Amino acid sequence: MRSPYPAIVSRRRQLMLKRAIDLLLIFIALPILVPLMLLISILIRLDSPGTVFFIQKRAGLHCIPFNCFKFRTMYANADQTIHQKHIEAYAAGRLNESNGVKLTNDVRITRVGKLLRRSSLDELPQIINVIKGEMSLVGPRPLPMYEVEQFDLWHNERFLMPPGITGLWQVKGRSYVSFDDQLRMDIRYIRKWSIWLDIQLIFETIPAMLSAKGAG
């Protein structure tokens, strides 16, 4: 018997396949990821006092909040409202596109934190979120909840896929696009999604990380 909701069934199958590939790739990469994450953890602890991980509420699939893991790149007790005010100005179009979602010359960032941000290695702990089923390897950027508060109605289409460690915006745009253009790229990824697009973006992530273009 055919389902009366073929589009919903198709999307569920797509998400199941996407998750299976995520877990397979993580399993293959674990021998490299575990020692690398251990080394980064040691460097963070040597560089400044505080925890190894930074945990923040982010918007997941269907805008359901989850605890997103990153390596800590800021000094302990740094003011987290500074970026929130920056995003409000960014979404309102009061900033030059070259500023983007990132703060330039942010004094809250540690020495090791600067290296991690330039290489995007601060995102590595998000593989924990992928294993838990809260994220995917590829997808829209996991946004802080205060960033979602700036959304217009049409922006919500980006929540039809789980957020990703890398994605179309992370590879093609990074910090150099407007607030709306960033969201258009997320929506374009969802509409054009395929396994082959995910594989392409994973391969393109490596040179994007090495170039550090738009990171920070």
CSV table of N, CA and C in Angstrom, one decimal, residues 72-173:
chain,number,residue,atom,x,y,z
A,72,ARG,N,36.7,25.1,23.5
A,72,ARG,CA,36.7,26.5,24.0
A,72,ARG,C,37.8,27.3,23.4
A,73,THR,N,37.5,28.4,22.8
A,73,THR,CA,38.4,29.3,22.2
A,73,THR,C,38.6,30.7,22.9
A,74,MET,N,37.7,30.9,23.9
A,74,MET,CA,37.7,32.1,24.6
A,74,MET,C,38.3,31.9,26.0
A,75,TYR,N,38.7,33.1,26.6
A,75,TYR,CA,39.0,33.0,28.0
A,75,TYR,C,37.8,32.7,28.9
A,76,ALA,N,38.0,32.0,30.0
A,76,ALA,CA,36.9,31.7,30.9
A,76,ALA,C,36.2,33.0,31.3
A,77,ASN,N,34.9,32.9,31.4
A,77,ASN,CA,34.0,34.0,31.9
A,77,ASN,C,34.0,35.1,30.9
A,78,ALA,N,34.3,34.9,29.6
A,78,ALA,CA,34.2,36.0,28.6
A,78,ALA,C,32.8,36.4,28.4
A,79,ASP,N,32.5,37.6,28.1
A,79,ASP,CA,31.2,38.1,28.0
A,79,ASP,C,30.6,37.6,26.7
A,80,GLN,N,29.5,36.7,26.8
A,80,GLN,CA,28.9,36.1,25.7
A,80,GLN,C,27.9,37.0,25.0
A,81,THR,N,27.5,38.1,25.6
A,81,THR,CA,26.5,38.9,25.0
A,81,THR,C,27.1,39.8,23.9
A,82,ILE,N,28.4,39.9,23.8
A,82,ILE,CA,29.0,40.8,22.8
A,82,ILE,C,28.7,40.2,21.4
A,83,HIS,N,28.8,38.9,21.2
A,83,HIS,CA,28.4,38.4,19.9
A,83,HIS,C,26.9,38.5,19.6
A,84,GLN,N,26.1,38.4,20.6
A,84,GLN,CA,24.7,38.5,20.4
A,84,GLN,C,24.3,39.9,19.8
A,85,LYS,N,25.0,40.9,20.4
A,85,LYS,CA,24.7,42.3,19.9
A,85,LYS,C,25.3,42.5,18.5
A,86,HIS,N,26.4,41.8,18.2
A,86,HIS,CA,27.0,41.8,16.9
A,86,HIS,C,26.0,41.2,15.8
A,87,ILE,N,25.4,40.1,16.2
A,87,ILE,CA,24.4,39.4,15.3
A,87,ILE,C,23.2,40.3,15.1
A,88,GLU,N,22.7,41.0,16.1
A,88,GLU,CA,21.6,41.8,15.9
A,88,GLU,C,21.9,42.9,14.9
A,89,ALA,N,23.1,43.5,14.9
A,89,ALA,CA,23.5,44.5,14.0
A,89,ALA,C,23.7,43.9,12.6
A,90,TYR,N,24.2,42.7,12.5
A,90,TYR,CA,24.5,42.0,11.3
A,90,TYR,C,23.2,41.7,10.6
A,91,ALA,N,22.2,41.2,11.3
A,91,ALA,CA,20.9,40.8,10.7
A,91,ALA,C,20.1,42.0,10.3
A,92,ALA,N,20.3,43.1,10.9
A,92,ALA,CA,19.6,44.4,10.6
A,92,ALA,C,20.3,45.1,9.4
A,93,GLY,N,21.5,44.5,8.9
A,93,GLY,CA,22.2,45.1,7.8
A,93,GLY,C,23.0,46.3,8.1
A,94,ARG,N,23.3,46.5,9.4
A,94,ARG,CA,24.1,47.7,9.9
A,94,ARG,C,25.6,47.4,9.8
A,95,LEU,N,26.0,46.2,9.3
A,95,LEU,CA,27.5,45.9,9.3
A,95,LEU,C,27.9,45.7,7.8
A,96,ASN,N,29.1,45.9,7.5
A,96,ASN,CA,29.7,45.6,6.2
A,96,ASN,C,29.7,44.1,6.1
A,97,GLU,N,29.5,43.5,4.9
A,97,GLU,CA,29.5,42.0,4.7
A,97,GLU,C,30.8,41.4,5.1
A,98,SER,N,31.9,42.2,5.0
A,98,SER,CA,33.2,41.6,5.4
A,98,SER,C,33.3,41.3,6.9
A,99,ASN,N,32.4,41.9,7.7
A,99,ASN,CA,32.4,41.6,9.1
A,99,ASN,C,31.7,40.3,9.3
A,100,GLY,N,30.6,40.0,8.7
A,100,GLY,CA,29.9,38.8,8.8
A,100,GLY,C,29.5,38.4,10.2
A,101,VAL,N,29.4,37.0,10.4
A,101,VAL,CA,28.9,36.5,11.7
A,101,VAL,C,30.0,36.6,12.7
A,102,LYS,N,31.3,36.7,12.3
A,102,LYS,CA,32.4,36.7,13.2
A,102,LYS,C,32.8,38.1,13.6
A,103,LEU,N,33.3,38.2,14.8
A,103,LEU,CA,33.8,39.5,15.3
A,103,LEU,C,35.3,39.6,15.0
A,104,THR,N,35.7,40.7,14.4
A,104,THR,CA,37.1,40.9,14.1
A,104,THR,C,37.9,41.4,15.3
A,105,ASN,N,39.1,41.0,15.4
A,105,ASN,CA,40.0,41.4,16.6
A,105,ASN,C,39.3,41.3,17.9
A,106,ASP,N,38.8,40.1,18.1
A,106,ASP,CA,38.0,39.8,19.3
A,106,ASP,C,39.0,39.5,20.5
A,107,VAL,N,39.1,40.4,21.5
A,107,VAL,CA,40.1,40.2,22.6
A,107,VAL,C,39.7,39.1,23.5
A,108,ARG,N,38.5,38.5,23.3
A,108,ARG,CA,38.1,37.4,24.2
A,108,ARG,C,38.8,36.1,23.8
A,109,ILE,N,39.4,36.0,22.6
A,109,ILE,CA,39.9,34.8,22.0
A,109,ILE,C,41.4,34.5,22.6
A,110,THR,N,41.6,33.3,23.0
A,110,THR,CA,42.9,32.9,23.5
A,110,THR,C,43.9,32.6,22.3
A,111,ARG,N,45.2,32.4,22.6
A,111,ARG,CA,46.2,32.2,21.6
A,111,ARG,C,45.9,30.9,20.8
A,112,VAL,N,45.6,29.8,21.6
A,112,VAL,CA,45.2,28.6,20.9
A,112,VAL,C,43.9,28.7,20.2
A,113,GLY,N,43.0,29.5,20.8
A,113,GLY,CA,41.7,29.7,20.2
A,113,GLY,C,41.8,30.3,18.8
A,114,LYS,N,42.7,31.2,18.6
A,114,LYS,CA,42.9,31.9,17.3
A,114,LYS,C,43.2,30.8,16.3
A,115,LEU,N,44.2,29.9,16.6
A,115,LEU,CA,44.6,28.9,15.7
A,115,LEU,C,43.4,27.9,15.4
A,116,LEU,N,42.7,27.6,16.4
A,116,LEU,CA,41.5,26.7,16.2
A,116,LEU,C,40.5,27.3,15.3
A,117,ARG,N,40.2,28.6,15.5
A,117,ARG,CA,39.2,29.2,14.7
A,117,ARG,C,39.6,29.4,13.3
A,118,ARG,N,40.9,29.8,13.1
A,118,ARG,CA,41.4,29.9,11.7
A,118,ARG,C,41.3,28.7,10.9
A,119,SER,N,41.5,27.5,11.6
A,119,SER,CA,41.5,26.2,10.9
A,119,SER,C,40.1,25.5,11.0
A,120,SER,N,39.2,26.1,11.8
A,120,SER,CA,37.9,25.6,12.0
A,120,SER,C,37.9,24.3,12.9
A,121,LEU,N,39.1,24.0,13.5
A,121,LEU,CA,39.2,22.8,14.3
A,121,LEU,C,38.4,22.9,15.6
A,122,ASP,N,38.0,24.1,15.9
A,122,ASP,CA,37.2,24.3,17.1
A,122,ASP,C,35.8,23.6,17.0
A,123,GLU,N,35.5,23.2,15.7
A,123,GLU,CA,34.2,22.6,15.5
A,123,GLU,C,34.3,21.0,15.7
A,124,LEU,N,35.4,20.5,15.8
A,124,LEU,CA,35.6,19.0,15.9
A,124,LEU,C,34.7,18.3,16.9
A,125,PRO,N,34.6,18.9,18.1
A,125,PRO,CA,33.7,18.2,19.1
A,125,PRO,C,32.3,18.0,18.7
A,126,GLN,N,31.9,18.6,17.6
A,126,GLN,CA,30.5,18.5,17.1
A,126,GLN,C,30.3,17.1,16.6
A,127,ILE,N,31.4,16.3,16.4
A,127,ILE,CA,31.1,14.9,16.1
A,127,ILE,C,30.4,14.2,17.2
A,128,ILE,N,30.5,14.7,18.4
A,128,ILE,CA,29.7,14.1,19.5
A,128,ILE,C,28.2,14.3,19.2
A,129,ASN,N,27.9,15.5,18.7
A,129,ASN,CA,26.5,15.8,18.4
A,129,ASN,C,26.0,15.0,17.2
A,130,VAL,N,26.9,14.7,16.3
A,130,VAL,CA,26.6,13.8,15.1
A,130,VAL,C,26.3,12.4,15.6
A,131,ILE,N,27.1,11.9,16.5
A,131,ILE,CA,26.9,10.5,17.0
A,131,ILE,C,25.6,10.5,17.8
A,132,LYS,N,25.2,11.6,18.5
A,132,LYS,CA,24.0,11.6,19.3
A,132,LYS,C,22.8,11.8,18.4
A,133,GLY,N,23.0,12.1,17.1
A,133,GLY,CA,21.8,12.3,16.2
A,133,GLY,C,21.3,13.7,16.1
A,134,GLU,N,22.0,14.7,16.8
A,134,GLU,CA,21.6,16.0,16.8
A,134,GLU,C,22.1,16.9,15.6
A,135,MET,N,23.1,16.4,15.0
A,135,MET,CA,23.7,17.1,13.9
A,135,MET,C,24.1,16.0,12.8
A,136,SER,N,24.5,16.6,11.7
A,136,SER,CA,25.1,15.8,10.6
A,136,SER,C,26.5,16.3,10.2
A,137,LEU,N,27.2,15.5,9.5
A,137,LEU,CA,28.5,16.0,9.1
A,137,LEU,C,28.4,17.2,8.1
A,138,VAL,N,27.3,17.2,7.3
A,138,VAL,CA,27.1,18.3,6.3
A,138,VAL,C,25.7,18.8,6.6
A,139,GLY,N,25.5,20.1,6.6
A,139,GLY,CA,24.2,20.7,6.7
A,139,GLY,C,24.3,22.2,7.0
A,140,PRO,N,23.2,22.8,7.2
A,140,PRO,CA,23.2,24.3,7.6
A,140,PRO,C,24.0,24.5,8.9
A,141,ARG,N,24.5,25.7,9.0
A,141,ARG,CA,25.3,26.0,10.3
A,141,ARG,C,24.4,25.9,11.5
A,142,PRO,N,24.9,25.3,12.6
A,142,PRO,CA,24.0,25.2,13.8
A,142,PRO,C,24.0,26.6,14.5
A,143,LEU,N,22.9,27.3,14.4
A,143,LEU,CA,22.8,28.7,14.9
A,143,LEU,C,22.5,28.8,16.4
A,144,PRO,N,23.1,29.7,17.1
A,144,PRO,CA,22.7,30.0,18.5
A,144,PRO,C,21.2,30.5,18.5
A,145,MET,N,20.5,30.2,19.5
A,145,MET,CA,19.1,30.5,19.6
A,145,MET,C,18.9,32.0,19.5
A,146,TYR,N,19.8,32.8,19.9
A,146,TYR,CA,19.6,34.3,19.8
A,146,TYR,C,19.7,34.7,18.3
A,147,GLU,N,20.4,34.0,17.5
A,147,GLU,CA,20.4,34.3,16.1
A,147,GLU,C,19.1,34.0,15.4
A,148,VAL,N,18.5,32.9,15.8
A,148,VAL,CA,17.2,32.5,15.3
A,148,VAL,C,16.1,33.6,15.6
A,149,GLU,N,16.3,34.3,16.6
A,149,GLU,CA,15.3,35.3,17.0
A,149,GLU,C,15.3,36.5,15.9
A,150,GLN,N,16.3,36.5,15.1
A,150,GLN,CA,16.4,37.6,14.0
A,150,GLN,C,15.7,37.1,12.7
A,151,PHE,N,15.2,35.9,12.7
A,151,PHE,CA,14.7,35.3,11.5
A,151,PHE,C,13.4,35.9,11.0
A,152,ASP,N,13.2,36.0,9.7
A,152,ASP,CA,11.9,36.2,9.0
A,152,ASP,C,11.3,34.8,8.8
A,153,LEU,N,10.0,34.8,8.4
A,153,LEU,CA,9.3,33.5,8.3
A,153,LEU,C,9.9,32.6,7.2
A,154,TRP,N,10.4,33.2,6.1
A,154,TRP,CA,11.0,32.4,5.0
A,154,TRP,C,12.3,31.7,5.4
A,155,HIS,N,12.9,32.2,6.4
A,155,HIS,CA,14.2,31.6,6.9
A,155,HIS,C,14.0,30.2,7.5
A,156,ASN,N,12.8,29.9,8.0
A,156,ASN,CA,12.6,28.7,8.7
A,156,ASN,C,12.7,27.4,7.9
A,157,GLU,N,12.8,27.5,6.6
A,157,GLU,CA,13.0,26.3,5.7
A,157,GLU,C,14.3,25.6,6.0
A,158,ARG,N,15.3,26.4,6.5
A,158,ARG,CA,16.6,25.8,6.8
A,158,ARG,C,16.6,24.8,7.9
A,159,PHE,N,15.5,24.7,8.7
A,159,PHE,CA,15.4,23.7,9.7
A,159,PHE,C,14.8,22.4,9.3
A,160,LEU,N,14.7,22.2,8.0
A,160,LEU,CA,14.1,20.9,7.5
A,160,LEU,C,15.2,19.9,7.4
A,161,MET,N,16.5,20.3,7.6
A,161,MET,CA,17.6,19.3,7.7
A,161,MET,C,18.4,19.6,9.0
A,162,PRO,N,19.0,18.5,9.5
A,162,PRO,CA,19.8,18.7,10.7
A,162,PRO,C,21.0,19.6,10.4
A,163,PRO,N,21.4,20.4,11.4
A,163,PRO,CA,22.6,21.3,11.1
A,163,PRO,C,23.9,20.4,10.9
A,164,GLY,N,24.9,21.0,10.3
A,164,GLY,CA,26.1,20.2,10.0
A,164,GLY,C,27.4,20.9,10.5
A,165,ILE,N,28.4,20.1,10.6
A,165,ILE,CA,29.7,20.6,11.0
A,165,ILE,C,30.3,21.4,9.8
A,166,THR,N,30.0,21.0,8.6
A,166,THR,CA,30.4,21.8,7.4
A,166,THR,C,29.1,21.9,6.5
A,167,GLY,N,29.2,22.7,5.5
A,167,GLY,CA,28.1,22.8,4.6
A,167,GLY,C,28.4,23.8,3.5
A,168,LEU,N,27.3,24.2,2.8
A,168,LEU,CA,27.5,25.0,1.6
A,168,LEU,C,28.0,26.4,2.0
A,169,TRP,N,27.4,27.0,3.1
A,169,TRP,CA,27.8,28.3,3.5
A,169,TRP,C,29.3,28.2,4.1
A,170,GLN,N,29.6,27.2,4.9
A,170,GLN,CA,30.9,27.1,5.5
A,170,GLN,C,32.0,27.0,4.4
A,171,VAL,N,31.7,26.3,3.3
A,171,VAL,CA,32.7,26.1,2.2
A,171,VAL,C,32.7,27.3,1.2
A,172,LYS,N,31.5,27.8,0.8
A,172,LYS,CA,31.5,28.8,-0.2
A,172,LYS,C,31.4,30.2,0.3
A,173,GLY,N,30.8,30.4,1.5
A,173,GLY,CA,30.6,31.8,1.9
A,173,GLY,C,31.5,32.2,3.1
